[in-house]
Amino acid sequence: MRLRHTLNFTALAALAACSNDSGSGTVTDSNRIGFSSKKWLDVVVASHEGLQVWFAQGQGQFQASEQGFLTLPSTTGVALGDLDGDGDLDMFVSRYEKNPNQVWFNGGAGRFRNSGQSLGQAESWRVSLGDLDRDGDLDAFAIGTFDTFTSPGVVQPHEVWLNDSKGIFTHSGQRLGGTGGYDACLIDLDTDGDLDAAVVERSGIALWINDGKASFSERGSRLSDRAEADCRGLAVGDLDRDGDIDIVLTRLSQCEVWLNRGEGRFDLGPVFAGNFQSISVALGDLDRDGDLDAYLGTSAEHPNRVLLNNGTGQFTDTSQTLPAGHTLDVALVDCDGDGDLDAIQANRNSPNRLLLNDGRGYFRDSGRNLGNWMGRWKSRRLAIGSLR
């Protein structure tokens, strides 16, 4: 897996990468926007029972870490970043079912140890990392859960955790919203130089504006006002090539494009023609024509989809029916070193798959399985980065 760019957080806002693989003050990659480069990248798979690290070997090959499976029941997500300032990537792990979030430090060779922190008796579904208070280290925006099969009736507000620069986190005291969420990106929505939060809730996207000191307030009404409360995921990027940050919102019904009109104002753009039962999305230039295309992860056994952008934010389905298995996350990265973006899928109901791109945005299953937990799939999140 390869990486093309290293970005500071100002560039992050400009290029609209969601923070999920970050160094101190830098962003090296994101699950939802694709990159390729000269450096092979590793994968962390978060599943319901814990974490598995896979080291990239080149040419689309991966080897499981000798540390083995890191058992951590009720894991819901993971984000990578240099949390303690020692130059390597650590893990912030989100959990639910009354289990606390945790921080795991990297020893420098991709071997992780629990820092011992128990960050609230939380019900967190996802976490995004970014410098929320502009003090030079990575803080955490934890997305609260919604009503789930394993936690019926539980709805958790979103929480902000502040880093002391050594990887020790303190609760900011904020409990934001009350409806839970599915996904989020940290981006500078109002172009004031700090990171705001776009959070997918059932009924739309809530925009939380940062005052520069990691204190958030919700701005206006949510994006998307359709009757169906079926929103599930998002990815951000410059979809119409006008230099600002746009949003793709996935829904179980028709997905939506929201075009940025400046200062955090968005208008509804094209609506995807098909009803794909989409629950996740990643953006990347899949056909190498210079704009951002969309790879959709779908629910249950509906096939995953690839849609190509014409450069204006208008997407066309390629009619590929790709293997799925309730794909809760997708990462687009160059896994085989041929210069195009391949796809790694985190599947809840089947093995995690690597699909290789032919350079035109058409994918084939490589046959490689990036793990499961003792026959139980239940994968939920991917984090990508150079761990050694």
Coordinates of C-alpha atoms in Angstrom, one line a residue:
M1 CA 0.0 0.0 0.0
R2 CA 1.4 3.4 -0.9
L3 CA 1.0 7.0 0.1
R4 CA 1.3 10.0 -2.2
H5 CA 1.1 13.0 0.1
T6 CA 1.9 14.2 3.6
L7 CA -0.4 17.1 4.5
N8 CA -0.6 19.6 7.4
F9 CA -4.0 20.3 8.8
T10 CA -4.5 23.4 6.7
A11 CA -3.9 21.4 3.6
L12 CA -6.3 18.8 5.1
A13 CA -9.0 21.3 5.1
A14 CA -8.2 22.4 1.5
L15 CA -8.1 18.9 0.1
A16 CA -10.8 17.6 2.3
A17 CA -9.3 14.4 3.7
C18 CA -11.1 12.9 6.7
S19 CA -8.6 12.4 9.5
N20 CA -8.1 8.7 10.3
D21 CA -4.4 8.2 10.0
S22 CA -2.5 11.1 11.4
G23 CA 0.9 12.1 12.6
S24 CA 1.4 14.9 15.1
G25 CA 0.4 17.9 13.1
T26 CA 0.2 15.9 9.9
V27 CA -2.3 13.7 8.1
T28 CA -0.7 10.9 6.1
D29 CA -3.9 9.2 4.8
S30 CA -7.6 8.7 5.3
N31 CA -9.9 5.9 4.9
R32 CA -12.3 7.9 2.7
I33 CA -10.0 9.5 0.2
G34 CA -7.5 7.6 -1.8
F35 CA -3.7 7.9 -2.1
S36 CA -0.8 6.1 -3.6
S37 CA 3.0 6.6 -3.2
K38 CA 6.4 5.0 -2.8
K39 CA 5.8 3.8 0.7
W40 CA 3.9 0.6 1.5
L41 CA 1.3 1.1 4.2
D42 CA -0.1 -1.3 6.8
V43 CA -3.7 -2.0 7.8
V44 CA -5.4 -2.2 11.1
V45 CA -8.8 -4.0 11.1
A46 CA -11.2 -3.2 13.9
S47 CA -13.8 -5.9 14.5
H48 CA -16.4 -6.5 17.3
E49 CA -13.9 -8.6 19.2
G50 CA -10.8 -6.5 18.8
L51 CA -8.0 -5.5 16.5
Q52 CA -5.8 -7.2 13.9
V53 CA -2.6 -5.5 12.4
W54 CA -1.6 -6.5 8.9
F55 CA 1.8 -5.5 7.6
A56 CA 2.1 -4.8 3.9
Q57 CA 4.7 -6.9 2.0
G58 CA 4.3 -5.3 -1.4
Q59 CA 2.5 -6.5 -4.5
G60 CA -0.8 -6.8 -2.7
Q61 CA 0.5 -9.2 -0.1
F62 CA 0.0 -8.8 3.7
Q63 CA 1.3 -10.6 6.8
A64 CA -0.5 -10.7 10.1
S65 CA 1.5 -9.1 13.0
E66 CA 3.3 -11.6 15.2
Q67 CA 1.6 -9.9 18.1
G68 CA -1.6 -11.7 17.0
F69 CA -5.1 -10.7 17.5
L70 CA -5.6 -7.9 20.1
T71 CA -8.7 -9.0 22.0
L72 CA -10.8 -6.0 22.9
P73 CA -14.5 -6.9 23.0
S74 CA -17.1 -4.4 21.8
T75 CA -14.7 -2.5 19.5
T76 CA -16.4 -0.3 17.0
G77 CA -13.7 1.7 15.4
V78 CA -10.0 2.7 15.3
A79 CA -8.0 5.8 14.2
L80 CA -4.3 6.1 13.8
G81 CA -2.2 9.1 14.8
D82 CA 1.0 10.0 16.6
L83 CA -0.7 10.6 19.9
D84 CA 2.4 10.7 22.2
G85 CA 4.7 12.7 19.9
D86 CA 7.3 10.1 19.5
G87 CA 7.1 9.9 15.7
D88 CA 5.1 6.7 15.2
L89 CA 1.4 5.9 14.8
D90 CA -0.6 5.0 17.8
M91 CA -4.2 3.8 18.0
F92 CA -7.3 5.5 19.5
V93 CA -10.0 2.7 19.8
S94 CA -13.7 3.4 20.1
R95 CA -16.0 0.9 21.9
Y96 CA -19.6 0.5 23.0
E97 CA -21.8 -1.7 25.3
K98 CA -20.6 0.3 28.3
N99 CA -16.9 -0.3 27.6
P100 CA -14.5 2.6 27.7
N101 CA -12.5 3.9 24.7
Q102 CA -8.8 3.1 24.9
V103 CA -5.5 4.4 23.6
W104 CA -2.8 2.0 22.5
F105 CA 0.8 3.2 22.0
N106 CA 3.1 1.9 19.3
G107 CA 6.5 0.7 20.4
G108 CA 8.0 1.7 17.1
A109 CA 7.9 -1.6 15.3
G110 CA 4.1 -2.0 15.0
R111 CA 3.7 -3.7 18.3
F112 CA 1.1 -2.0 20.5
R113 CA 0.5 -1.8 24.2
N114 CA -2.5 -0.5 26.1
S115 CA -1.8 2.9 27.7
G116 CA -4.1 2.0 30.6
Q117 CA -6.5 4.8 29.9
S118 CA -10.2 4.1 30.3
L119 CA -11.9 7.0 28.5
G120 CA -15.4 7.1 29.9
Q121 CA -18.0 4.3 30.1
A122 CA -18.8 5.3 26.6
E123 CA -21.1 4.2 23.8
S124 CA -18.9 5.4 20.9
W125 CA -19.4 4.2 17.3
R126 CA -16.5 6.0 15.6
V127 CA -13.6 8.3 16.4
S128 CA -11.8 11.0 14.3
L129 CA -8.5 12.6 15.2
G130 CA -7.4 16.1 14.6
D131 CA -5.9 19.1 16.4
L132 CA -9.1 20.6 17.7
D133 CA -7.7 23.2 20.1
R134 CA -4.7 24.1 17.9
D135 CA -2.1 23.2 20.5
G136 CA -0.1 21.0 18.1
D137 CA -1.3 17.6 19.1
L138 CA -4.1 15.3 18.1
D139 CA -7.4 15.3 19.9
A140 CA -10.3 13.0 19.5
F141 CA -13.9 13.5 18.4
A142 CA -15.9 10.4 19.4
I143 CA -19.2 9.8 17.7
G144 CA -21.9 8.5 20.0
T145 CA -23.9 5.4 19.2
F146 CA -27.5 5.1 18.2
D147 CA -29.9 2.4 19.1
T148 CA -28.3 -1.0 18.2
F149 CA -29.1 -4.7 18.5
T150 CA -26.5 -5.1 21.3
S151 CA -27.4 -1.9 23.1
P152 CA -31.1 -1.4 22.6
G153 CA -32.4 2.0 23.5
V154 CA -29.0 3.5 24.1
V155 CA -28.2 6.9 22.5
Q156 CA -24.9 8.5 23.3
P157 CA -23.9 12.1 22.6
H158 CA -20.7 12.9 20.8
E159 CA -17.7 13.7 23.0
V160 CA -14.5 15.6 22.6
W161 CA -11.3 14.3 24.2
L162 CA -8.3 16.6 24.5
N163 CA -4.7 15.4 24.3
D164 CA -1.9 16.7 26.6
S165 CA 0.7 16.1 23.8
K166 CA 1.9 12.9 25.5
G167 CA -1.1 10.8 24.6
I168 CA -3.0 11.3 27.8
F169 CA -6.6 12.4 27.1
T170 CA -9.0 14.4 29.2
H171 CA -12.7 14.8 28.6
S172 CA -13.6 18.4 27.5
G173 CA -16.9 18.3 29.3
Q174 CA -18.9 18.5 26.1
R175 CA -21.7 16.1 25.2
L176 CA -22.9 17.1 21.8
G177 CA -26.3 16.2 20.3
G178 CA -28.5 13.5 21.5
T179 CA -29.3 11.2 18.6
G180 CA -26.1 9.3 18.1
G181 CA -24.3 9.0 14.8
Y182 CA -22.8 6.7 12.1
D183 CA -19.7 8.6 10.8
A184 CA -17.9 11.9 10.8
C185 CA -15.2 13.9 9.1
L186 CA -13.1 16.7 10.7
I187 CA -12.8 19.6 8.2
D188 CA -12.6 23.4 8.2
L189 CA -16.2 24.1 7.2
D190 CA -16.1 27.9 7.8
T191 CA -12.6 28.5 6.6
D192 CA -11.4 30.1 9.9
G193 CA -8.4 27.8 10.3
D194 CA -9.7 25.2 12.8
L195 CA -11.3 21.8 12.4
D196 CA -15.1 21.5 12.5
A197 CA -17.1 18.3 12.4
A198 CA -19.5 17.0 9.9
V199 CA -21.4 14.1 11.6
V200 CA -23.8 11.7 9.9
E201 CA -26.9 11.1 11.9
R202 CA -30.0 9.1 10.8
S203 CA -31.8 12.1 9.4
G204 CA -28.9 13.9 7.8
I205 CA -25.5 15.6 8.4
A206 CA -25.1 17.7 11.5
L207 CA -22.5 20.5 11.1
W208 CA -20.6 21.2 14.4
I209 CA -18.6 24.4 14.3
N210 CA -15.4 24.8 16.4
D211 CA -14.6 28.1 18.1
G212 CA -10.9 27.4 17.8
K213 CA -10.6 26.1 21.3
A214 CA -12.3 22.8 20.8
S215 CA -15.7 24.1 21.9
F216 CA -18.4 23.1 19.4
S217 CA -21.8 24.4 18.5
E218 CA -24.3 23.1 15.9
R219 CA -24.9 25.2 12.9
G220 CA -28.5 25.5 11.6
S221 CA -30.5 22.6 10.2
R222 CA -29.0 19.3 9.1
L223 CA -28.0 18.7 5.5
S224 CA -30.7 16.5 3.8
D225 CA -34.4 16.8 4.6
R226 CA -35.8 13.7 3.0
A227 CA -38.4 11.8 5.0
E228 CA -36.4 8.6 5.1
A229 CA -34.1 8.4 8.2
D230 CA -31.6 6.2 6.4
C231 CA -28.4 8.2 6.3
R232 CA -25.3 6.0 7.0
G233 CA -21.9 7.4 5.8
L234 CA -20.0 10.2 4.2
A235 CA -16.8 11.2 2.5
V236 CA -15.5 14.6 1.6
G237 CA -13.5 16.0 -1.3
D238 CA -13.5 18.5 -4.1
L239 CA -16.1 16.8 -6.3
D240 CA -16.7 19.6 -8.8
R241 CA -13.1 20.9 -9.0
D242 CA -13.8 24.4 -7.7
G243 CA -11.3 24.2 -4.9
D244 CA -13.6 23.7 -1.9
I245 CA -14.9 20.7 0.1
D246 CA -18.0 18.9 -1.0
I247 CA -19.7 15.9 0.6
V248 CA -21.0 12.5 -0.6
L249 CA -23.7 11.2 1.8
T250 CA -24.6 7.6 1.6
R251 CA -28.1 6.4 2.3
L252 CA -30.0 3.1 2.1
S253 CA -32.0 4.9 -0.5
Q254 CA -30.5 7.2 -3.1
C255 CA -27.1 8.8 -2.1
E256 CA -26.7 12.5 -2.3
V257 CA -23.9 15.0 -3.3
W258 CA -23.8 18.2 -1.4
L259 CA -21.8 21.0 -3.1
N260 CA -20.0 23.6 -1.0
R261 CA -20.9 27.2 -1.9
G262 CA -18.5 28.8 0.5
E263 CA -18.2 29.5 4.3
G264 CA -19.7 26.1 5.1
R265 CA -22.9 26.6 3.1
F266 CA -24.0 23.6 1.0
D267 CA -26.5 23.0 -1.7
L268 CA -28.0 19.7 -2.7
G269 CA -26.3 18.6 -5.9
P270 CA -26.8 15.4 -8.0
V271 CA -28.6 12.5 -6.4
F272 CA -27.3 9.1 -7.4
A273 CA -29.7 7.4 -9.9
G274 CA -29.7 4.0 -8.2
N275 CA -30.9 2.8 -4.9
F276 CA -27.8 0.9 -3.8
Q277 CA -28.4 0.3 0.0
S278 CA -25.2 2.1 0.7
I279 CA -23.7 2.3 4.2
S280 CA -20.1 3.5 3.5
V281 CA -18.2 5.4 0.8
A282 CA -14.6 6.2 -0.1
L283 CA -13.5 8.7 -2.7
G284 CA -10.5 8.5 -5.0
D285 CA -9.4 9.0 -8.6
L286 CA -10.2 5.4 -9.7
D287 CA -10.0 5.9 -13.4
R288 CA -7.1 8.3 -13.3
D289 CA -8.9 11.2 -15.1
G290 CA -8.1 13.8 -12.4
D291 CA -11.4 13.8 -10.4
L292 CA -12.7 12.0 -7.4
D293 CA -14.8 8.9 -8.0
A294 CA -16.9 6.9 -5.4
Y295 CA -16.6 3.4 -4.2
L296 CA -19.8 2.4 -2.3
G297 CA -20.0 -0.2 0.5
T298 CA -23.5 -1.7 0.8
S299 CA -25.7 -3.4 3.4
A300 CA -26.3 -7.1 3.7
E301 CA -25.5 -9.0 0.5
H302 CA -26.2 -6.2 -1.9
P303 CA -23.2 -5.8 -4.3
N304 CA -20.7 -3.0 -3.7
R305 CA -20.6 -0.4 -6.5
V306 CA -18.2 2.0 -8.3
L307 CA -19.4 5.3 -9.7
L308 CA -17.3 7.5 -11.9
N309 CA -17.3 11.3 -11.6
N310 CA -17.5 13.5 -14.8
G311 CA -15.6 16.3 -13.0
T312 CA -18.7 18.2 -12.0
G313 CA -19.9 16.0 -9.1
Q314 CA -22.2 14.0 -11.4
F315 CA -21.6 10.3 -10.9
T316 CA -22.4 7.4 -13.3
D317 CA -22.7 3.7 -12.1
T318 CA -20.1 1.4 -13.8
S319 CA -22.6 -1.5 -13.4
Q320 CA -20.0 -3.6 -11.6
T321 CA -21.5 -5.9 -9.0
L322 CA -18.6 -6.4 -6.6
P323 CA -18.4 -8.9 -3.8
A324 CA -19.7 -7.5 -0.5
G325 CA -20.9 -8.8 2.9
H326 CA -22.2 -5.8 4.7
T327 CA -19.3 -3.5 4.0
L328 CA -19.0 -1.1 6.9
D329 CA -15.8 0.6 5.6
V330 CA -13.6 0.9 2.5
A331 CA -10.0 2.1 2.1
L332 CA -8.7 3.1 -1.3
V333 CA -4.9 2.7 -1.6
D334 CA -2.4 1.4 -4.1
C335 CA -1.8 -2.1 -2.7
D336 CA 0.1 -3.6 -5.7
G337 CA 2.3 -0.7 -6.8
D338 CA 0.9 -0.2 -10.2
G339 CA -0.1 3.4 -9.6
D340 CA -3.8 3.1 -9.3
L341 CA -6.1 2.8 -6.3
D342 CA -7.2 -0.6 -5.1
A343 CA -9.9 -1.2 -2.5
I344 CA -9.8 -2.9 0.9
Q345 CA -13.3 -3.8 2.3
A346 CA -14.1 -4.2 6.0
N347 CA -17.1 -6.7 5.9
R348 CA -19.3 -7.6 8.8
N349 CA -20.8 -10.8 7.2
S350 CA -17.9 -12.1 5.2
P351 CA -14.0 -12.1 5.0
N352 CA -12.4 -8.7 4.5
R353 CA -11.4 -8.5 0.8
L354 CA -8.7 -6.8 -1.3
L355 CA -10.0 -5.9 -4.8
L356 CA -7.5 -4.8 -7.5
N357 CA -8.1 -1.9 -9.9
D358 CA -7.3 -2.3 -13.6
G359 CA -6.5 1.5 -13.8
R360 CA -9.8 2.3 -15.4
G361 CA -11.9 2.0 -12.3
Y362 CA -12.8 -1.7 -12.8
F363 CA -12.1 -4.1 -10.0
R364 CA -11.4 -7.8 -9.5
D365 CA -11.3 -9.8 -6.3
S366 CA -7.6 -10.6 -5.5
G367 CA -8.7 -13.7 -3.5
R368 CA -6.8 -12.3 -0.5
N369 CA -8.5 -12.4 2.9
L370 CA -7.4 -9.8 5.4
G371 CA -8.7 -11.7 8.3
N372 CA -11.6 -12.4 10.6
W373 CA -11.9 -13.4 14.2
M374 CA -12.1 -17.2 14.7
G375 CA -14.6 -17.5 12.0
R376 CA -16.6 -14.5 13.1
W377 CA -16.4 -11.7 10.6
K378 CA -17.9 -8.6 12.2
S379 CA -15.3 -6.2 10.9
R380 CA -16.2 -2.6 11.3
R381 CA -13.4 -0.2 10.5
L382 CA -10.1 0.1 8.7
A383 CA -7.1 2.4 9.6
I384 CA -4.2 2.7 7.2
G385 CA -0.6 3.9 7.9
S386 CA 3.1 3.0 8.1
L387 CA 3.3 1.3 11.5
R388 CA 7.0 0.2 11.5

